[in-house]
Amino acid sequence: MSFTIIGTGAGLPKTIQTNQDLAQFLDTSNDWIVTRTGIEARHICVTESILDIALEASVNALENAKIKAQELDLIICPTLGGDTVTPSLACLIQDQLGATCPSFDLNAACSGFVYGLDVADAYFSRNNDMKILVIAVDAMSKLIDWQDRATAVLFGDGAGAAVLAGGNSLKAIQLTAVGNQHALSIPWPKGNHPLTKNRSKPEPYLLMDGPEVYRFAVAAICNDLRAVTKAAGIELADVDYIIPHQANLRIIEGAAKRLKIPLDKFVMRVNGCGNTSAASIPLVLDELNRNGQFKSGTRIALTAFGGGLTTGACVIEWA
Ligand SMILES: CC(C)(COP(=O)(O)OP(=O)(O)OC[C@H]1O[C@@H](n2cnc3c(N)ncnc32)[C@H](O)[C@@H]1OP(=O)(O)O)[C@@H](O)C(=O)NCCC(=O)NCCS
């Protein structure tokens, strides 16, 4: 026994920034961004806090699951960080929802939602009679240098949530990690202890070797999808929807070509949100769920990659 997804939710900040908006203050163009990434616009937290969008997604997911926050046994919040280092974002969500369960953040960057599902699965193996909220949220707009055109155009803010209950939907799941600071990193603010004040202090913004991450991502999607479908005892062709981490259209095109599967098996929503890190997969999951695209028996593969470097993939059969 593992889990089944009984509700999903999404939270996006109101402010939308188009590529044309970015070209007002960055040396870039709509044409460059669309051709290299498929991204046309992204949502940015201007008036909202990170907690606000996390709460919106959580409340939506609880309503969709038709359960009350007080029924939750655990809140897992995959995120690079909330509005405060402590309390954790998960604890603030718990407080605002009026839940009373243990709550913690989990940092696996853009693979966070799948990492969260794997942790939840372990809890269900201990006690199948639980309800777990996995609320993945990131505000990348607060972590990138808005003067760096190579990274600023790629990301956006958002939150996506799933409520899990005991069940048999999870057919296979796999996580990987290969520690690599060069490919992608966000330095931590260093504090101001007088003995350390002369050491170099990098700005706390995202640093990335784009081409290296690109090559890693295409290989990760191919390897992970092959591994989880094999573990689930199915062929890739048997999967109805592949929901990849929404980072870049070209990465998905590259993976589809290498796997020799039609591109339309991959659900792509990178155009409207950019890369929302841990939130990108559950945002798409929620859209398809609310559109009624999942029936009992629908097979969904999730495949994520990101900072760490981490990857995670799984096969879920909708109940
Ligand atoms: C970032 C990425 C889009 C760059 O695409 P690319 O084809 O590799 O482009 P390059 O980095 O080689 O840059 C090509 C040129 O475009 C320029 N360029 C970079 N960003 C630009 C921008 N926003 N607008 C215009 N030009 C830009 C570069 O300066 C470079 O110019 P040069 O040839 O004169 O030196 C691509 O590497 C990528 O998608 N990597 C994966 C990133 C990712 O998904 N990260 C998150 C993982 S969770």
Short mmCIF file of C-alpha atoms and ligand atoms in Angstrom, two decimals:
data_model
loop_
_atom_site.label_atom_id
_atom_site.label_comp_id
_atom_site.label_asym_id
_atom_site.label_seq_id
_atom_site.Cartn_x
_atom_site.Cartn_y
_atom_site.Cartn_z
CA MET A 1 0.00 0.00 0.00
CA SER A 2 1.12 3.49 -0.72
CA PHE A 3 -0.90 6.62 -1.50
CA THR A 4 -3.47 8.00 -3.86
CA ILE A 5 -3.91 11.69 -4.75
CA ILE A 6 -7.29 12.87 -3.48
CA GLY A 7 -6.97 16.60 -4.20
CA THR A 8 -4.79 19.16 -5.96
CA GLY A 9 -4.44 22.94 -5.83
CA ALA A 10 -2.53 25.85 -7.35
CA GLY A 11 -1.52 29.35 -6.31
CA LEU A 12 -0.05 31.93 -8.68
CA PRO A 13 0.75 35.57 -7.93
CA LYS A 14 -1.38 38.14 -9.79
CA THR A 15 1.39 40.08 -11.51
CA ILE A 16 2.32 38.72 -14.93
CA GLN A 17 5.57 39.77 -16.55
CA THR A 18 5.88 39.15 -20.28
CA ASN A 19 9.08 38.82 -22.26
CA GLN A 20 8.38 42.28 -23.67
CA ASP A 21 8.26 43.62 -20.10
CA LEU A 22 11.69 42.09 -19.40
CA ALA A 23 13.11 43.61 -22.59
CA GLN A 24 12.35 47.06 -21.09
CA PHE A 25 15.20 46.65 -18.60
CA LEU A 26 17.28 43.69 -19.86
CA ASP A 27 19.27 43.33 -23.09
CA THR A 28 16.99 40.58 -24.40
CA SER A 29 14.04 40.05 -26.73
CA ASN A 30 10.81 38.07 -26.89
CA ASP A 31 12.20 36.27 -29.93
CA TRP A 32 15.39 35.11 -28.11
CA ILE A 33 13.50 33.89 -25.04
CA VAL A 34 10.74 32.08 -26.97
CA THR A 35 13.17 30.43 -29.40
CA ARG A 36 15.60 29.23 -26.70
CA THR A 37 13.09 28.31 -23.99
CA GLY A 38 9.42 28.43 -25.07
CA ILE A 39 8.70 30.88 -22.22
CA GLU A 40 6.40 33.85 -22.98
CA ALA A 41 5.46 35.12 -19.50
CA ARG A 42 5.84 34.39 -15.79
CA HIS A 43 3.97 35.26 -12.57
CA ILE A 44 5.90 37.32 -10.00
CA CYS A 45 5.17 37.88 -6.28
CA VAL A 46 4.84 41.66 -5.98
CA THR A 47 2.01 42.17 -3.49
CA GLU A 48 1.90 38.54 -2.30
CA SER A 49 4.22 36.85 0.17
CA ILE A 50 5.51 33.32 -0.51
CA LEU A 51 3.18 32.16 2.27
CA ASP A 52 0.20 33.76 0.48
CA ILE A 53 0.59 31.68 -2.69
CA ALA A 54 1.42 28.55 -0.69
CA LEU A 55 -1.79 29.02 1.30
CA GLU A 56 -3.87 29.55 -1.83
CA ALA A 57 -2.62 26.26 -3.30
CA SER A 58 -3.07 24.42 0.02
CA VAL A 59 -6.64 25.65 0.59
CA ASN A 60 -7.56 24.76 -3.02
CA ALA A 61 -6.12 21.27 -2.59
CA LEU A 62 -7.93 20.68 0.71
CA GLU A 63 -11.23 21.83 -0.83
CA ASN A 64 -10.63 19.61 -3.84
CA ALA A 65 -9.92 16.68 -1.50
CA LYS A 66 -12.99 17.57 0.58
CA ILE A 67 -11.10 17.37 3.86
CA LYS A 68 -10.42 19.86 6.63
CA ALA A 69 -6.93 21.04 7.60
CA GLN A 70 -7.46 19.52 11.06
CA GLU A 71 -7.57 16.07 9.40
CA LEU A 72 -3.99 16.40 8.09
CA ASP A 73 -1.37 14.14 9.71
CA LEU A 74 1.66 15.74 8.02
CA ILE A 75 2.61 18.77 5.91
CA ILE A 76 5.66 18.48 3.65
CA CYS A 77 6.72 21.69 1.93
CA PRO A 78 9.25 21.26 -0.90
CA THR A 79 10.82 24.71 -1.32
CA LEU A 80 14.11 26.57 -1.64
CA GLY A 81 12.83 28.71 1.23
CA GLY A 82 9.92 30.80 2.40
CA ASP A 83 9.66 34.32 3.74
CA THR A 84 11.71 33.38 6.84
CA VAL A 85 14.58 30.95 7.47
CA THR A 86 12.71 29.92 10.59
CA PRO A 87 9.85 29.29 11.15
CA SER A 88 9.85 26.96 8.18
CA LEU A 89 7.27 27.70 5.50
CA ALA A 90 5.58 24.40 6.36
CA CYS A 91 5.05 25.55 9.97
CA LEU A 92 3.58 28.88 8.84
CA ILE A 93 1.24 27.07 6.42
CA GLN A 94 0.19 24.73 9.24
CA ASP A 95 -0.56 27.68 11.51
CA GLN A 96 -2.57 29.62 8.90
CA LEU A 97 -4.55 26.54 7.85
CA GLY A 98 -5.38 25.74 11.47
CA ALA A 99 -3.77 22.29 11.21
CA THR A 100 -2.00 20.67 14.17
CA CYS A 101 0.24 18.07 12.50
CA PRO A 102 4.06 17.88 12.21
CA SER A 103 5.28 20.07 9.35
CA PHE A 104 8.65 20.53 7.65
CA ASP A 105 10.32 22.01 4.59
CA LEU A 106 12.32 19.89 2.17
CA ASN A 107 14.95 21.30 -0.20
CA ALA A 108 15.51 19.34 -3.38
CA ALA A 109 15.17 22.41 -5.64
CA CYS A 110 13.09 21.74 -8.77
CA SER A 111 12.85 18.00 -7.94
CA GLY A 112 11.21 18.87 -4.62
CA PHE A 113 7.66 17.77 -5.39
CA VAL A 114 8.75 14.25 -6.40
CA TYR A 115 11.10 14.11 -3.40
CA GLY A 116 8.09 15.11 -1.27
CA LEU A 117 5.99 12.28 -2.73
CA ASP A 118 8.77 9.81 -1.95
CA VAL A 119 8.99 10.95 1.69
CA ALA A 120 5.19 10.76 1.95
CA ASP A 121 5.30 7.22 0.55
CA ALA A 122 7.64 6.21 3.37
CA TYR A 123 5.17 7.60 5.94
CA PHE A 124 2.33 5.64 4.32
CA SER A 125 4.37 2.44 4.58
CA ARG A 126 4.44 3.08 8.35
CA ASN A 127 0.77 4.00 8.68
CA ASN A 128 -1.64 3.78 5.77
CA ASP A 129 -4.40 5.68 7.54
CA MET A 130 -2.99 9.16 7.06
CA LYS A 131 -3.67 12.35 5.12
CA ILE A 132 -0.58 14.22 3.93
CA LEU A 133 -0.37 17.63 2.26
CA VAL A 134 2.58 18.10 -0.10
CA ILE A 135 2.74 21.83 -0.87
CA ALA A 136 5.55 22.79 -3.25
CA VAL A 137 6.29 26.49 -3.56
CA ASP A 138 9.10 28.68 -4.83
CA ALA A 139 9.49 32.39 -5.47
CA MET A 140 12.44 32.35 -7.85
CA SER A 141 11.98 36.09 -8.46
CA LYS A 142 13.57 36.64 -5.03
CA LEU A 143 16.56 34.40 -5.80
CA ILE A 144 17.72 35.61 -9.19
CA ASP A 145 19.74 38.62 -10.25
CA TRP A 146 17.41 40.79 -12.33
CA GLN A 147 20.43 42.26 -14.11
CA ASP A 148 21.56 38.85 -15.41
CA ARG A 149 19.70 38.18 -18.65
CA ALA A 150 21.07 34.62 -18.85
CA THR A 151 19.04 33.52 -15.80
CA ALA A 152 16.38 36.21 -15.14
CA VAL A 153 14.31 35.31 -18.19
CA LEU A 154 13.92 31.66 -17.20
CA PHE A 155 12.07 31.67 -13.88
CA GLY A 156 8.75 32.58 -12.24
CA ASP A 157 6.90 32.17 -8.94
CA GLY A 158 4.16 29.70 -8.02
CA ALA A 159 2.78 27.06 -5.69
CA GLY A 160 1.24 23.64 -6.36
CA ALA A 161 -0.22 21.21 -3.84
CA ALA A 162 -1.49 17.65 -3.57
CA VAL A 163 -3.39 15.95 -0.73
CA LEU A 164 -2.50 12.28 -0.36
CA ALA A 165 -4.39 9.47 1.37
CA GLY A 166 -3.61 5.76 1.72
CA GLY A 167 -4.05 3.90 -1.59
CA ASN A 168 -2.38 2.12 -4.45
CA SER A 169 -1.74 4.85 -7.03
CA LEU A 170 2.03 5.04 -6.76
CA LYS A 171 3.45 2.32 -9.03
CA ALA A 172 7.15 3.26 -8.95
CA ILE A 173 9.31 6.14 -7.77
CA GLN A 174 13.01 6.92 -8.03
CA LEU A 175 15.18 9.74 -6.72
CA THR A 176 18.78 10.59 -7.58
CA ALA A 177 21.32 13.16 -6.39
CA VAL A 178 24.74 14.04 -7.76
CA GLY A 179 26.25 16.85 -5.69
CA ASN A 180 27.40 19.61 -8.06
CA GLN A 181 27.82 23.23 -7.01
CA HIS A 182 29.17 24.42 -10.34
CA ALA A 183 26.14 23.63 -12.48
CA LEU A 184 23.60 25.49 -10.36
CA SER A 185 23.84 27.18 -7.00
CA ILE A 186 22.39 29.96 -4.87
CA PRO A 187 24.87 31.18 -2.23
CA TRP A 188 23.57 31.59 1.32
CA PRO A 189 23.80 35.08 2.92
CA LYS A 190 26.95 34.80 5.04
CA GLY A 191 26.12 36.92 8.12
CA ASN A 192 28.42 39.57 9.55
CA HIS A 193 30.66 37.95 12.16
CA PRO A 194 33.66 40.31 12.54
CA LEU A 195 36.23 37.49 12.03
CA THR A 196 34.69 36.64 8.62
CA LYS A 197 34.06 40.16 7.36
CA ASN A 198 36.98 40.26 4.91
CA ARG A 199 36.13 37.01 3.18
CA SER A 200 34.57 37.31 -0.25
CA LYS A 201 30.82 37.58 -0.01
CA PRO A 202 29.01 36.36 -3.12
CA GLU A 203 25.67 37.95 -3.90
CA PRO A 204 22.85 35.60 -2.88
CA TYR A 205 21.61 35.09 -6.44
CA LEU A 206 21.29 32.03 -8.66
CA LEU A 207 24.44 31.06 -10.58
CA MET A 208 24.10 28.57 -13.40
CA ASP A 209 26.02 26.91 -16.20
CA GLY A 210 23.06 26.76 -18.60
CA PRO A 211 24.50 24.36 -21.21
CA GLU A 212 25.70 21.93 -18.48
CA VAL A 213 22.26 21.92 -16.81
CA TYR A 214 20.65 21.47 -20.23
CA ARG A 215 22.69 18.33 -21.02
CA PHE A 216 22.11 16.96 -17.51
CA ALA A 217 18.36 17.54 -17.79
CA VAL A 218 17.86 15.77 -21.12
CA ALA A 219 19.84 12.73 -19.93
CA ALA A 220 18.02 12.70 -16.56
CA ILE A 221 14.55 12.72 -18.13
CA CYS A 222 15.47 9.83 -20.44
CA ASN A 223 17.18 7.70 -17.78
CA ASP A 224 14.56 8.32 -15.09
CA LEU A 225 11.53 7.71 -17.31
CA ARG A 226 13.05 4.44 -18.56
CA ALA A 227 13.82 3.37 -14.98
CA VAL A 228 10.41 4.14 -13.42
CA THR A 229 8.34 2.67 -16.24
CA LYS A 230 10.47 -0.49 -16.07
CA ALA A 231 10.01 -0.64 -12.28
CA ALA A 232 6.25 -0.17 -12.75
CA GLY A 233 6.21 -3.04 -15.27
CA ILE A 234 4.94 -0.90 -18.15
CA GLU A 235 6.26 0.56 -21.41
CA LEU A 236 6.68 4.31 -21.90
CA ALA A 237 4.03 4.03 -24.61
CA ASP A 238 1.54 2.88 -21.92
CA VAL A 239 1.82 6.23 -20.08
CA ASP A 240 -1.05 8.64 -20.87
CA TYR A 241 0.57 11.86 -19.67
CA ILE A 242 4.21 12.66 -18.96
CA ILE A 243 4.41 15.77 -16.77
CA PRO A 244 8.01 16.98 -16.86
CA HIS A 245 9.55 19.77 -14.80
CA GLN A 246 8.63 22.89 -16.77
CA ALA A 247 12.06 24.44 -17.31
CA ASN A 248 12.54 24.73 -21.04
CA LEU A 249 10.64 23.51 -24.10
CA ARG A 250 13.88 22.57 -25.86
CA ILE A 251 14.92 20.25 -23.03
CA ILE A 252 11.64 18.35 -23.43
CA GLU A 253 11.96 18.26 -27.23
CA GLY A 254 15.47 16.86 -26.82
CA ALA A 255 14.28 14.16 -24.40
CA ALA A 256 11.28 13.19 -26.55
CA LYS A 257 13.53 12.83 -29.58
CA ARG A 258 16.07 10.72 -27.71
CA LEU A 259 13.33 8.51 -26.22
CA LYS A 260 11.64 8.25 -29.64
CA ILE A 261 8.24 9.13 -28.22
CA PRO A 262 5.83 11.76 -29.57
CA LEU A 263 6.29 15.23 -28.06
CA ASP A 264 2.55 15.51 -27.39
CA LYS A 265 2.84 12.83 -24.67
CA PHE A 266 4.63 15.52 -22.64
CA VAL A 267 2.37 18.14 -21.06
CA MET A 268 4.07 21.51 -21.56
CA ARG A 269 3.00 24.69 -19.76
CA VAL A 270 6.33 26.50 -19.63
CA ASN A 271 5.00 29.28 -21.89
CA GLY A 272 2.79 30.96 -19.25
CA CYS A 273 4.74 30.39 -16.01
CA GLY A 274 8.42 29.88 -16.85
CA ASN A 275 10.36 27.66 -14.46
CA THR A 276 8.58 27.75 -11.08
CA SER A 277 11.04 25.25 -9.55
CA ALA A 278 9.37 22.79 -7.12
CA ALA A 279 5.89 24.11 -8.02
CA SER A 280 6.07 23.40 -11.75
CA ILE A 281 4.90 19.76 -11.74
CA PRO A 282 2.01 20.11 -9.23
CA LEU A 283 0.78 23.24 -11.05
CA VAL A 284 0.32 21.15 -14.21
CA LEU A 285 -1.09 18.22 -12.23
CA ASP A 286 -3.74 20.52 -10.78
CA GLU A 287 -4.69 21.97 -14.17
CA LEU A 288 -5.22 18.53 -15.71
CA ASN A 289 -7.07 17.27 -12.65
CA ARG A 290 -9.48 20.22 -12.67
CA ASN A 291 -10.01 19.88 -16.43
CA GLY A 292 -11.19 16.32 -15.81
CA GLN A 293 -8.38 14.80 -17.88
CA PHE A 294 -7.60 12.10 -15.31
CA LYS A 295 -9.93 9.07 -15.15
CA SER A 296 -9.60 5.99 -13.00
CA GLY A 297 -6.63 4.08 -14.44
CA THR A 298 -5.02 7.07 -16.22
CA ARG A 299 -1.24 6.58 -16.09
CA ILE A 300 0.85 9.65 -15.32
CA ALA A 301 4.64 9.86 -15.22
CA LEU A 302 6.27 12.79 -13.40
CA THR A 303 9.91 13.62 -14.15
CA ALA A 304 11.87 16.39 -12.41
CA PHE A 305 15.45 17.67 -12.34
CA GLY A 306 17.12 20.60 -10.66
CA GLY A 307 19.69 22.06 -8.30
CA GLY A 308 21.68 19.66 -6.21
CA LEU A 309 21.87 18.27 -8.80
CA THR A 310 18.77 16.21 -8.06
CA THR A 311 16.28 14.24 -10.11
CA GLY A 312 13.07 12.42 -9.30
CA ALA A 313 10.50 10.50 -11.33
CA CYS A 314 7.49 8.36 -10.63
CA VAL A 315 4.55 6.54 -12.22
CA ILE A 316 1.10 7.18 -10.77
CA GLU A 317 -2.14 5.46 -11.73
CA TRP A 318 -5.08 7.79 -11.03
CA ALA A 319 -7.68 6.26 -8.73
C1 LIG B 1 19.99 29.01 -20.50
C2 LIG B 1 19.81 28.49 -21.91
C3 LIG B 1 18.41 28.85 -22.40
C4 LIG B 1 20.81 29.20 -22.80
O1 LIG B 1 20.67 28.73 -24.12
P1 LIG B 1 21.95 28.48 -25.03
O2 LIG B 1 21.49 28.15 -26.37
O3 LIG B 1 22.78 27.47 -24.29
O4 LIG B 1 22.60 29.89 -25.05
P2 LIG B 1 24.08 30.30 -24.59
O5 LIG B 1 24.20 30.24 -23.10
O6 LIG B 1 25.04 29.48 -25.40
O7 LIG B 1 24.12 31.79 -25.05
C5 LIG B 1 24.01 32.09 -26.41
C6 LIG B 1 24.10 33.60 -26.56
O8 LIG B 1 22.88 34.21 -26.10
C7 LIG B 1 23.19 35.24 -25.17
N1 LIG B 1 22.12 35.30 -24.21
C8 LIG B 1 21.99 34.67 -23.00
N2 LIG B 1 20.83 35.02 -22.42
C9 LIG B 1 20.21 35.87 -23.26
C10 LIG B 1 19.00 36.55 -23.22
N3 LIG B 1 18.13 36.44 -22.19
N4 LIG B 1 18.64 37.33 -24.26
C11 LIG B 1 19.47 37.48 -25.30
N5 LIG B 1 20.64 36.87 -25.41
C12 LIG B 1 21.01 36.06 -24.39
C13 LIG B 1 24.51 34.82 -24.55
O9 LIG B 1 25.18 35.95 -24.02
C14 LIG B 1 25.22 34.24 -25.75
O10 LIG B 1 25.74 35.29 -26.52
P3 LIG B 1 27.17 35.13 -27.29
O11 LIG B 1 26.98 33.97 -28.23
O12 LIG B 1 27.33 36.44 -27.95
O13 LIG B 1 28.14 34.83 -26.20
C15 LIG B 1 20.03 26.95 -21.99
O14 LIG B 1 21.38 26.66 -21.76
C16 LIG B 1 19.18 26.22 -20.99
O15 LIG B 1 17.98 26.21 -21.10
N6 LIG B 1 19.82 25.56 -20.01
C17 LIG B 1 19.06 24.89 -18.95
C18 LIG B 1 18.68 25.90 -17.92
C19 LIG B 1 17.65 25.40 -16.96
O16 LIG B 1 16.65 24.86 -17.35
N7 LIG B 1 17.90 25.62 -15.68
C20 LIG B 1 17.01 25.29 -14.64
C21 LIG B 1 17.13 23.86 -14.30
S1 LIG B 1 16.07 23.43 -13.01
#
